[in-house]
Coordinates of N, CA and C in Angstrom, one line a residue:
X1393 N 13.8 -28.3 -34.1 CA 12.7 -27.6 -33.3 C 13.1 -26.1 -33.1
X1394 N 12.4 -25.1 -33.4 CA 12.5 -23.3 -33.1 C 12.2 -23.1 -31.9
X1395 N 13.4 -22.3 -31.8 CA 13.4 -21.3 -30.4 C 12.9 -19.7 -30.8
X1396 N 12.4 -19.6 -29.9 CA 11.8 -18.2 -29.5 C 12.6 -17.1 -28.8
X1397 N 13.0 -15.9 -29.2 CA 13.7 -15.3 -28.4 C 13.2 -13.6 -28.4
X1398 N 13.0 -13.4 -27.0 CA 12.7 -12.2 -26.5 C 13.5 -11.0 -26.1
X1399 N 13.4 -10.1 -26.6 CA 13.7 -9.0 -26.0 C 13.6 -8.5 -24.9
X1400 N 14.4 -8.6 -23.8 CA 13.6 -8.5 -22.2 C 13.9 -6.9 -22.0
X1401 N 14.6 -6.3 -22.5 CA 14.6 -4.5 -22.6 C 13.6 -4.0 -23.1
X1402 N 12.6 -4.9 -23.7 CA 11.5 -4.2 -24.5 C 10.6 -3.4 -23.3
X1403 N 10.0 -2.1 -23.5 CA 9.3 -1.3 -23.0 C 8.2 -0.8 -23.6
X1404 N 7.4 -0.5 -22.4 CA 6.0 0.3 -23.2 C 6.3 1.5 -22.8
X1405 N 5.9 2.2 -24.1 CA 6.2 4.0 -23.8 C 4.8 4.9 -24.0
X1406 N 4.7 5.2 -23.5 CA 3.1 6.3 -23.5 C 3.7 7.1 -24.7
X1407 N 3.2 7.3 -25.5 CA 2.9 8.4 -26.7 C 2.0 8.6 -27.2
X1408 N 1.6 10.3 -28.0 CA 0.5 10.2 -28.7 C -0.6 10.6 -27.7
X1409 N -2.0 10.4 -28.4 CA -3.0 10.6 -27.7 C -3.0 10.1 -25.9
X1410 N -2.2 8.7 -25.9 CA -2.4 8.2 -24.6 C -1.2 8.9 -23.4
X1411 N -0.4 9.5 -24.0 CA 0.1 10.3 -23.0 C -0.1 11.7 -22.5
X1412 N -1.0 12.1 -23.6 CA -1.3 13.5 -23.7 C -2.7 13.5 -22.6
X1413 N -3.7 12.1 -22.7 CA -4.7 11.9 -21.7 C -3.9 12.0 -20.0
X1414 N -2.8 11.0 -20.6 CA -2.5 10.8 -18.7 C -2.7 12.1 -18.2
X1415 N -1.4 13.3 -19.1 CA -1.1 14.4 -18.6 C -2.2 15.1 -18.1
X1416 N -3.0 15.3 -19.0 CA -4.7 15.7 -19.0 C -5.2 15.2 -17.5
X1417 N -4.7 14.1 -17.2 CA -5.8 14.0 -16.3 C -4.7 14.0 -14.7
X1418 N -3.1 14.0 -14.6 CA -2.6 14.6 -13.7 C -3.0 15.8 -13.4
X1419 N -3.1 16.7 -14.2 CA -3.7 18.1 -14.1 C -4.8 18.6 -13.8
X1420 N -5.8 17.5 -14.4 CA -7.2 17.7 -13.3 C -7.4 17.3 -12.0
X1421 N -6.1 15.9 -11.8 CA -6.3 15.6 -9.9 C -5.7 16.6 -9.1
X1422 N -4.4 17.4 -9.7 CA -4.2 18.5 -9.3 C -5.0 19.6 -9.0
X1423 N -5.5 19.4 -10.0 CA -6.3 21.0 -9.9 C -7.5 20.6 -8.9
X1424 N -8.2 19.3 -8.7 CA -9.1 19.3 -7.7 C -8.7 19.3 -6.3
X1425 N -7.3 18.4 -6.4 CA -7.1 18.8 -4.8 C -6.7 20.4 -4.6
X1426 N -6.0 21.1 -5.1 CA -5.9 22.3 -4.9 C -7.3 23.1 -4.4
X1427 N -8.4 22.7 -5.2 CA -9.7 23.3 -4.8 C -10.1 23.1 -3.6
X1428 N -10.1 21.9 -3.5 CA -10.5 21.5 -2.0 C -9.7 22.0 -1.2
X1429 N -8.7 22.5 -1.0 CA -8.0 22.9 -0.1 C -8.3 24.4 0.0
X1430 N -8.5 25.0 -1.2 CA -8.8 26.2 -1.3 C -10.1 26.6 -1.0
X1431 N -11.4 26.0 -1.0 CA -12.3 25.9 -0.6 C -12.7 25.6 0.6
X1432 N -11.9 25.5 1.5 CA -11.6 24.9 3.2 C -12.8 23.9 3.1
X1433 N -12.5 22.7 2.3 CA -13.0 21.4 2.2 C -12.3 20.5 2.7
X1434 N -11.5 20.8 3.6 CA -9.8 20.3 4.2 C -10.1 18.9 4.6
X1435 N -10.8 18.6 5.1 CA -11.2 17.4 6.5 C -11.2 16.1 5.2
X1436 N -12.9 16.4 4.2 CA -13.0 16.2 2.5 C -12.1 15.3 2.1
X1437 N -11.1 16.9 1.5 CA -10.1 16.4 0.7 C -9.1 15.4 1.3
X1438 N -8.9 15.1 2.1 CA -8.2 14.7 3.2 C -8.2 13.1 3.3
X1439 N -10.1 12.9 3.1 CA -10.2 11.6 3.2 C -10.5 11.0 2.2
X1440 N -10.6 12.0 0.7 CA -10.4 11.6 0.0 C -8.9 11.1 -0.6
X1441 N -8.4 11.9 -0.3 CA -7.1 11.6 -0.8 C -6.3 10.2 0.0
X1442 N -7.0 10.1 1.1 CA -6.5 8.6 2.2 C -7.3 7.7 1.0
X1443 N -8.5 7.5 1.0 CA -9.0 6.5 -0.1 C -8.0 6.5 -1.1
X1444 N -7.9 7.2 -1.7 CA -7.1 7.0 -2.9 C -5.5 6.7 -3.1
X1445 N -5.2 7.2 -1.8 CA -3.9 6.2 -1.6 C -3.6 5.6 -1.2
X1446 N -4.8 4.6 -0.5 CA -5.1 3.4 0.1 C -4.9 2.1 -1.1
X1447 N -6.3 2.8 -1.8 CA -6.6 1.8 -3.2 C -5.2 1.4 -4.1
X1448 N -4.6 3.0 -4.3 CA -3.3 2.8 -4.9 C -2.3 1.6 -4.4
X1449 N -2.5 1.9 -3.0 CA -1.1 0.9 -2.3 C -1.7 -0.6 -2.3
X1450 N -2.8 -0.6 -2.0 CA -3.2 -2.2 -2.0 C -3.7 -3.1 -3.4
X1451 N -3.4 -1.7 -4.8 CA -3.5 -2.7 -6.2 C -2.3 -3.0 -6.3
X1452 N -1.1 -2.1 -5.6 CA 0.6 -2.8 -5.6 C 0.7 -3.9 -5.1
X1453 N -0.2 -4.1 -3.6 CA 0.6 -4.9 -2.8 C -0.4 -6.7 -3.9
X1454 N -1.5 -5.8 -4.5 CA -1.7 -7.6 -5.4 C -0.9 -8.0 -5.8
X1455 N -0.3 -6.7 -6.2 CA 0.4 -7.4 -7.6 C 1.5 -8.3 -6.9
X1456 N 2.4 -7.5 -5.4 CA 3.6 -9.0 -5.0 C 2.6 -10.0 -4.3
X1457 N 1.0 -9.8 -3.7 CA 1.0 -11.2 -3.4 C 0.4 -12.2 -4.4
X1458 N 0.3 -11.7 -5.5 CA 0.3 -12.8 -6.6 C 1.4 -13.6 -7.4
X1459 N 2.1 -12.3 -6.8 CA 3.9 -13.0 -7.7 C 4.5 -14.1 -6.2
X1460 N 4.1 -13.9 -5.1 CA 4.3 -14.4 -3.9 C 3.6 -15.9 -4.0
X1461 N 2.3 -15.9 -4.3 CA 1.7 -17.3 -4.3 C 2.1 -18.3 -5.7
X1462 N 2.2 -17.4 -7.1 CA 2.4 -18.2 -8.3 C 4.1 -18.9 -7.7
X1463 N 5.0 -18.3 -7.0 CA 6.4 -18.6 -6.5 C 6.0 -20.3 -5.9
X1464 N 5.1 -19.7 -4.5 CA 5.2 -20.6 -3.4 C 4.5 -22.0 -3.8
X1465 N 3.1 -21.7 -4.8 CA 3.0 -23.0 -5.8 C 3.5 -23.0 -6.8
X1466 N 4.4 -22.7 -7.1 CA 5.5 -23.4 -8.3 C 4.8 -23.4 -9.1
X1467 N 3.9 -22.3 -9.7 CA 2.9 -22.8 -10.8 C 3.5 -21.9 -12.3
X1468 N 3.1 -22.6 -13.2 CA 3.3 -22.5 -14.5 C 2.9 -21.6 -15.5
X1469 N 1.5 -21.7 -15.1 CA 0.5 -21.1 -16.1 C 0.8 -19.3 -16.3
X1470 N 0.9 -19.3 -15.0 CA 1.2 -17.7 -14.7 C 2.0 -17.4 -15.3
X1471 N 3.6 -17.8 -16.3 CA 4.5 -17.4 -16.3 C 4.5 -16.4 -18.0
X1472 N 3.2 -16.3 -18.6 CA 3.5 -14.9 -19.6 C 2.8 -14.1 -19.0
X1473 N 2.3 -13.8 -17.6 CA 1.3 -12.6 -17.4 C 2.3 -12.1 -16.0
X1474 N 2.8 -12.7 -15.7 CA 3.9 -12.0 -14.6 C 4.5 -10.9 -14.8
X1475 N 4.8 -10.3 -15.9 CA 5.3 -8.5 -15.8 C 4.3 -7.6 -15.4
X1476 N 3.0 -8.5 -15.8 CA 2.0 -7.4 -15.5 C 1.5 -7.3 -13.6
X1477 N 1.7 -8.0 -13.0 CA 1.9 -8.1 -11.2 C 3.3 -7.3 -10.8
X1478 N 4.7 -7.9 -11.5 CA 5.4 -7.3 -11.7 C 5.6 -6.0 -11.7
X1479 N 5.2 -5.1 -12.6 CA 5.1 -3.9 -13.0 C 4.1 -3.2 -11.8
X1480 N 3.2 -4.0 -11.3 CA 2.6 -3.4 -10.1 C 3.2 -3.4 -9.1
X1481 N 3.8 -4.5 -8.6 CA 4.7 -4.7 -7.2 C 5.6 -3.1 -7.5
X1482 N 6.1 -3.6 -8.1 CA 7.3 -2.2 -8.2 C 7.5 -0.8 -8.3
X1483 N 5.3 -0.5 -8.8 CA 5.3 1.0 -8.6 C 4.8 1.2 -7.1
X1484 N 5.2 -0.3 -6.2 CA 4.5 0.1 -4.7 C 5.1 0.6 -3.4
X1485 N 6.7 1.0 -3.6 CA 7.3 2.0 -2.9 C 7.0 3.3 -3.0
X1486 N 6.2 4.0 -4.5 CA 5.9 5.1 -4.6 C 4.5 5.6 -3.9
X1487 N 3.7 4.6 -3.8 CA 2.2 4.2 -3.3 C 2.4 4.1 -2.0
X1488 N 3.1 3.7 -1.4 CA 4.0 4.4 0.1 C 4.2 5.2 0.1
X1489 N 5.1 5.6 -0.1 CA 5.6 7.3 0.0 C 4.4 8.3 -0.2
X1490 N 3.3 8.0 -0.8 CA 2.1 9.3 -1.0 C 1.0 8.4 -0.2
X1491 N 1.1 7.4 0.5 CA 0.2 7.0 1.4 C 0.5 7.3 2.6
X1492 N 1.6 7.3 3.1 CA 2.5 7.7 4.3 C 2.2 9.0 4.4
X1493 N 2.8 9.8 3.2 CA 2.8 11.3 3.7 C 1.2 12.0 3.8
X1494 N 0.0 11.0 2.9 CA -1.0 11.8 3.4 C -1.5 11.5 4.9
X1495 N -1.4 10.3 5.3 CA -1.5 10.1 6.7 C -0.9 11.0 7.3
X1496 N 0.8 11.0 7.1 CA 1.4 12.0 8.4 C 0.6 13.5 8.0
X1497 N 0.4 14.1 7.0 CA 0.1 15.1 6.9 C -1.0 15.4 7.7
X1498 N -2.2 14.5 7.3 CA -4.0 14.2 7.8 C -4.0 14.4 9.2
X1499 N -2.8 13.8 10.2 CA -2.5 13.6 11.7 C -2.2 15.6 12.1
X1500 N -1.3 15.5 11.7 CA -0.7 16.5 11.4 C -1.3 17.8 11.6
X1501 N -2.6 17.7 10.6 CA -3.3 19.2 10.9 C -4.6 18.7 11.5
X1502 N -5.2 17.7 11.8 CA -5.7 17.0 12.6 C -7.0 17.1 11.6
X1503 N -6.8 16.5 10.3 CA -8.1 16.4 9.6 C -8.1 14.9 9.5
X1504 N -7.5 14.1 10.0 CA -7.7 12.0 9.9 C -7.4 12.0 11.1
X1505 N -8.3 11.1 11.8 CA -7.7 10.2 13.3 C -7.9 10.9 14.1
X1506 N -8.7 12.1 13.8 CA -8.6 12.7 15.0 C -9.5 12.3 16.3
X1507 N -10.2 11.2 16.1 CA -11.3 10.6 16.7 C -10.8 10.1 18.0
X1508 N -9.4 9.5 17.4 CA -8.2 9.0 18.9 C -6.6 10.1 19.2
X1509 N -6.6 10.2 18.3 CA -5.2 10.9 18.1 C -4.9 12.6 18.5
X1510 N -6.2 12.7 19.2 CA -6.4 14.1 20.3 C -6.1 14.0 21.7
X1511 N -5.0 14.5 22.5 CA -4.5 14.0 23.6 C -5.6 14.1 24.5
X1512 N -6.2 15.2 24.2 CA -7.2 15.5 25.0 C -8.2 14.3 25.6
X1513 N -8.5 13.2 24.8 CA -9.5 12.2 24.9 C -8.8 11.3 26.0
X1514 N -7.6 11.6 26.3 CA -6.8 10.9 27.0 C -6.7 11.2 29.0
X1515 N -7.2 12.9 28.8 CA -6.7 13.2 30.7 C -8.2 12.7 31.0
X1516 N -8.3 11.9 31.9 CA -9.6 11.8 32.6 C -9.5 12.8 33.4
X1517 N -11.2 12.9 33.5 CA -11.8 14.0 34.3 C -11.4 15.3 33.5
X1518 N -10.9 15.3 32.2 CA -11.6 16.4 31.1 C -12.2 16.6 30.6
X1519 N -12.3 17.4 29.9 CA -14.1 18.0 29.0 C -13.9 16.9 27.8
X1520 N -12.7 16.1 27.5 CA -12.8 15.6 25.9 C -12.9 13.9 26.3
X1521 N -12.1 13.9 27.7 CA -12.1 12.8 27.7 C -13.1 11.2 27.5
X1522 N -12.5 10.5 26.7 CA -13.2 9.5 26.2 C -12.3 8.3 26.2
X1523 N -13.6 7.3 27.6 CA -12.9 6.0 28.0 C -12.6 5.1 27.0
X1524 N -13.4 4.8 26.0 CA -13.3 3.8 25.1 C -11.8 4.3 24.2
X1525 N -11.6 5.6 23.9 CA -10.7 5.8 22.9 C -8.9 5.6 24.1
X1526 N -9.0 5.8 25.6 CA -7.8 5.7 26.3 C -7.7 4.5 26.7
X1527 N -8.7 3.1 26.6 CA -8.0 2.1 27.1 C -7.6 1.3 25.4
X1528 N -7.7 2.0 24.6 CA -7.4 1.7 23.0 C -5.5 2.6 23.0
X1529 N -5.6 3.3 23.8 CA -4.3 4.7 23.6 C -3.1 3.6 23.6
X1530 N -2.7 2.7 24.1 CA -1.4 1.9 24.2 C -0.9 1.3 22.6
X1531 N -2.6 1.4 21.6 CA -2.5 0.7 20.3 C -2.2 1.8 19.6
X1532 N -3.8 2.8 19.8 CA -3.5 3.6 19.1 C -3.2 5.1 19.6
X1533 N -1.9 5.4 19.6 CA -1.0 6.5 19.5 C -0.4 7.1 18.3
X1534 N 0.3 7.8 18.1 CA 0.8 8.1 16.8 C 2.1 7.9 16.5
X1535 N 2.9 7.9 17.5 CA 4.2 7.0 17.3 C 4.3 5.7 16.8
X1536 N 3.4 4.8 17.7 CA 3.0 3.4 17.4 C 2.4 3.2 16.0
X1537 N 1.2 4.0 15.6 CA 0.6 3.9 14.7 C 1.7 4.4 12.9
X1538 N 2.5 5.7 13.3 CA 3.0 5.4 11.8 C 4.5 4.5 12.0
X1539 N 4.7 4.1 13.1 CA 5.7 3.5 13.1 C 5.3 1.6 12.1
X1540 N 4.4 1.3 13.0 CA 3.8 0.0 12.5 C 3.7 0.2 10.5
X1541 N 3.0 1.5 10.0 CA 2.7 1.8 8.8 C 4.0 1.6 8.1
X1542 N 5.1 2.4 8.7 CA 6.6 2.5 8.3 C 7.0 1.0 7.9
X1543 N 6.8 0.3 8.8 CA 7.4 -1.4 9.2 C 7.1 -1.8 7.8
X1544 N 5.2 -2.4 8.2 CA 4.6 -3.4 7.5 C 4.9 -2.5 6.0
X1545 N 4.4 -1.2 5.2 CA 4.6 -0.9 4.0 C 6.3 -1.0 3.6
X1546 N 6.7 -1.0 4.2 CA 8.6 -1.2 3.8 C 8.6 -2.3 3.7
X1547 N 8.1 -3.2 4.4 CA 8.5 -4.7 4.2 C 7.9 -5.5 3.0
X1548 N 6.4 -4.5 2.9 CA 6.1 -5.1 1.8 C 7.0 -4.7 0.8
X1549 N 7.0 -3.8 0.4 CA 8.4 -2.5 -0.7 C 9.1 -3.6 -0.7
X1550 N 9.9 -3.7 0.1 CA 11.3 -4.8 0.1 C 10.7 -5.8 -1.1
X1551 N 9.8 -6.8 -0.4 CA 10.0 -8.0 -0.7 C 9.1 -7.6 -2.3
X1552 N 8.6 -6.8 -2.6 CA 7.7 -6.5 -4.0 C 9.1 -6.3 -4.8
X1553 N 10.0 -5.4 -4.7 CA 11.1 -5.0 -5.3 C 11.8 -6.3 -5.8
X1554 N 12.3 -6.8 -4.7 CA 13.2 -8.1 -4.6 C 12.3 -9.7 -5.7
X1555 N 10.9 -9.3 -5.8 CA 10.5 -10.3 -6.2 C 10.6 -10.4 -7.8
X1556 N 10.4 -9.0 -8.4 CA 10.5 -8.5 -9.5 C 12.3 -8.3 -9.8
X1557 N 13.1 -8.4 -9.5 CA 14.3 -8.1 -9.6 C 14.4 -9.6 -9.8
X1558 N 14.1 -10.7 -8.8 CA 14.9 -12.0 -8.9 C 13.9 -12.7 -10.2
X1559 N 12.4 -12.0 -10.3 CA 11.9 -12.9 -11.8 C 12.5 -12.6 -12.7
X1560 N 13.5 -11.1 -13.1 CA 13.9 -10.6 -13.8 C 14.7 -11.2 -14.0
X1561 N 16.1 -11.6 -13.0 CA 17.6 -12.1 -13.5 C 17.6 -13.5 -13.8
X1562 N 16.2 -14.4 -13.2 CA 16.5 -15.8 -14.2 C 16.2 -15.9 -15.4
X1563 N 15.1 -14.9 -16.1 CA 14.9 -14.3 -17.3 C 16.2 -14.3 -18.0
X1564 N 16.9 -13.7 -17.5 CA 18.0 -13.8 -18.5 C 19.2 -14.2 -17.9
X1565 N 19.3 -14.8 -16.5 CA 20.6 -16.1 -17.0 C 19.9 -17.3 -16.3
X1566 N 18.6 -17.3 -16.4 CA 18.3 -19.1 -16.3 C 18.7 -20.2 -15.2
X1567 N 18.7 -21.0 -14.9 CA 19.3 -21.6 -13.4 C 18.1 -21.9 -12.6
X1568 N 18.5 -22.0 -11.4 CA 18.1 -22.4 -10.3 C 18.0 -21.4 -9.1
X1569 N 19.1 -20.4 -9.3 CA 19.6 -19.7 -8.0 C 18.4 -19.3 -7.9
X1570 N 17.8 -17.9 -8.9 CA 16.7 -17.0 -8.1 C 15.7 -17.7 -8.0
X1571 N 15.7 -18.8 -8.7 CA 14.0 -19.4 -8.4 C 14.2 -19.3 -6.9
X1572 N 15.1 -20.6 -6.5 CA 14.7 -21.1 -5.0 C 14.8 -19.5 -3.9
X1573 N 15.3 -18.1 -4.6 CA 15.5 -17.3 -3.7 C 14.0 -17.0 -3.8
X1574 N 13.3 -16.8 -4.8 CA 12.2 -16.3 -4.8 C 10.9 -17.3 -4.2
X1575 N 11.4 -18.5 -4.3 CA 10.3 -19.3 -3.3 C 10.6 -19.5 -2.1
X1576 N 11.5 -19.2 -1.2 CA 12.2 -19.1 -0.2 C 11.6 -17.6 0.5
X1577 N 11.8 -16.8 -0.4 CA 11.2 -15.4 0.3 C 10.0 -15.0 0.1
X1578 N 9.2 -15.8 -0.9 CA 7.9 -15.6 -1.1 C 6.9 -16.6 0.3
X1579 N 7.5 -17.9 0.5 CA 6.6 -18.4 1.6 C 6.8 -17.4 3.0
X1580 N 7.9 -16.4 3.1 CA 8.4 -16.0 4.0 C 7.0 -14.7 4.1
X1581 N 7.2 -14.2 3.0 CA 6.4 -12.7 2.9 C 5.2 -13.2 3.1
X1582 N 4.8 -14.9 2.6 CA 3.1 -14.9 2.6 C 2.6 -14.8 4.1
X1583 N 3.5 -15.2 5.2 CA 3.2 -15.7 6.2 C 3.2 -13.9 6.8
X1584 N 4.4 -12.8 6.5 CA 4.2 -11.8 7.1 C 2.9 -10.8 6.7
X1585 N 2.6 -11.1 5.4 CA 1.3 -10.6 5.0 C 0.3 -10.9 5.5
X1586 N -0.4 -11.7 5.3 CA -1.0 -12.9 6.0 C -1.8 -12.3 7.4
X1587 N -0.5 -11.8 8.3 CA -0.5 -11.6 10.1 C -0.6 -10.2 9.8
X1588 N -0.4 -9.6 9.1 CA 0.1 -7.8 8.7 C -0.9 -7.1 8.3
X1589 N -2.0 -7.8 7.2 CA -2.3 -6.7 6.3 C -3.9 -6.7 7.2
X1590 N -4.1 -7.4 7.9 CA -5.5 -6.8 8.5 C -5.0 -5.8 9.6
X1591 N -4.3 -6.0 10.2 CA -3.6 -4.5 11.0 C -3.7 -3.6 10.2
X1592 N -2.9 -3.5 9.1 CA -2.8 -2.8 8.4 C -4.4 -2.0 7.6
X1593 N -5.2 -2.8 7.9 CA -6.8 -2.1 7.0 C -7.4 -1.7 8.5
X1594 N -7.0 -1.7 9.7 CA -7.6 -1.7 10.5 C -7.0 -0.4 11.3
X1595 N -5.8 0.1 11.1 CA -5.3 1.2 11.6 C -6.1 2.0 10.0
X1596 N -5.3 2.0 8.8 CA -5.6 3.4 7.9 C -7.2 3.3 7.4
X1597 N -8.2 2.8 7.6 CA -9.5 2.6 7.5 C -10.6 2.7 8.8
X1598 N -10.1 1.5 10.0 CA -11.1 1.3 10.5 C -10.6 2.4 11.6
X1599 N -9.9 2.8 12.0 CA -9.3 3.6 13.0 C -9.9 5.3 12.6
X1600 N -10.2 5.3 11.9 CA -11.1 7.1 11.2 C -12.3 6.6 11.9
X1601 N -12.5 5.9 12.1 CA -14.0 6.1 13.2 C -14.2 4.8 14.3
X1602 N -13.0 5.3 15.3 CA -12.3 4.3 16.6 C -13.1 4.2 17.0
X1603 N -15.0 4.3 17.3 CA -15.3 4.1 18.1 C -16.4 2.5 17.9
X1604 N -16.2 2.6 16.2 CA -16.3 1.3 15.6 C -15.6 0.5 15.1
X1605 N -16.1 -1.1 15.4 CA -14.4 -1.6 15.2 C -15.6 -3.3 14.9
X1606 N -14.9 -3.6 13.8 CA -15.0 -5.5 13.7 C -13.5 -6.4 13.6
X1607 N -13.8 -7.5 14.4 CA -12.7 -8.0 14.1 C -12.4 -8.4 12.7
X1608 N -13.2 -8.7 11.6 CA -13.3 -9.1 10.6 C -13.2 -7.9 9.1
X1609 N -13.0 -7.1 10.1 CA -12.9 -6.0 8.7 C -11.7 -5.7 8.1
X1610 N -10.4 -6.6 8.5 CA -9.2 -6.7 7.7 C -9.6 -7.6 6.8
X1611 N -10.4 -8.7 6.8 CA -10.6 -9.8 5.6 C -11.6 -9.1 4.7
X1612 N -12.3 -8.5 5.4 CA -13.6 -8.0 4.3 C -13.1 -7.2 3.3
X1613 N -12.1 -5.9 4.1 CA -11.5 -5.0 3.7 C -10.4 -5.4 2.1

């Protein structure tokens, strides 16, 4: 009977026409947010750029909760399409890092969140003051709020990294170890996800307009 053997160093490389598009079109997202900014389209660009590094972060975080559930049911079928979840989980530390900094930035010059995140809504008996947004202030503050962001997106990072690293090393030495590590930390992550990620759509989405709120808009979302 024939064995099959794979090259697991094998890589896809952009060349040619298809890398010369990517570049192409780096240079156009550039050049649009620069307009916007230059255009004092600030507020705009701002929420556009939150959309877009929202979408970015939550097609990463599919990809570990798919590598997370194909783990926790032991299933089979999944096992030639896994590099491609893979290959997502892993570009999702970077999808943090530019989701984080447009939030802190958005806070920052006070073009996101500003709806709660203006102290002012907070002195009673001031001109800005707003009761619905100060008995919300204990959740939403801005310490609390990118601290939580910090938490839950690192945690996911961690366990996306770690999940793609342990599919990787029984790939090539086989055994038992990483499986059980990866079904061991995968039931672990489903349960933190699970509790997490509607917080999570409910601060960098539903929180840009605090004064509407479902409880159901982390599932929808």
């Amino acid at each position: 009977m024939g064995t099959h053997h794979y090259n697991l160093s094998e890589q896809f490389e952009f060349t040619g026409k298809t890398k010369i598009l990517s570049i192409v079109g780096i240079v156009l997202g550039v050049l649009a947010i620069a307009y916007g900014f230059v255009s004092d389209q600030h507020e705009r660009t701002f929420a556009n750029l939150l959309l877009m590094a929202y979408y970015f972060a939550c097609v990463c975080m599919s990809g570990a909760f798919f590598l997370a559930v194909q783990f926790v049911a032991q299933a089979g079928w999944s096992a030639s399409i896994l590099r491609v979840p893979q290959a997502m989980a892993k570009t999702l530390p970077i999808a943090v890092i530019i989701l984080i900094a447009v939030m802190g930035l958005g806070l920052y010059t006070h073009n996101l969140y500003h709806h709660w995140a203006d102290p002012e809504l907070l002195v009673k008996d001031g001109p800005k003051y707003d009761s619905l947004i100060a008995g919300k202030s204990a959740f939403l503050n801005v310490p609390f709020f990118m601290g939580r962001q910090i938490v839950f997106l690192g945690a996911y990072s961690f366990f996306a990294i770690k999940f793609a690293q342990w599919s990787n090393q029984e790939d090539l030495h086989g055994g038992l170890n990483y499986y059980r590590k990866s079904f061991k930390n995968a039931c672990i992550f489903l349960v933190i996800y699970g509790f997490t990620t509607p917080i999570f759509a409910f601060d960098t989405i539903m929180s840009l307009e605090a004064h509407w709120f479902s409880t159901m808009f982390g599932w929808y979302n």
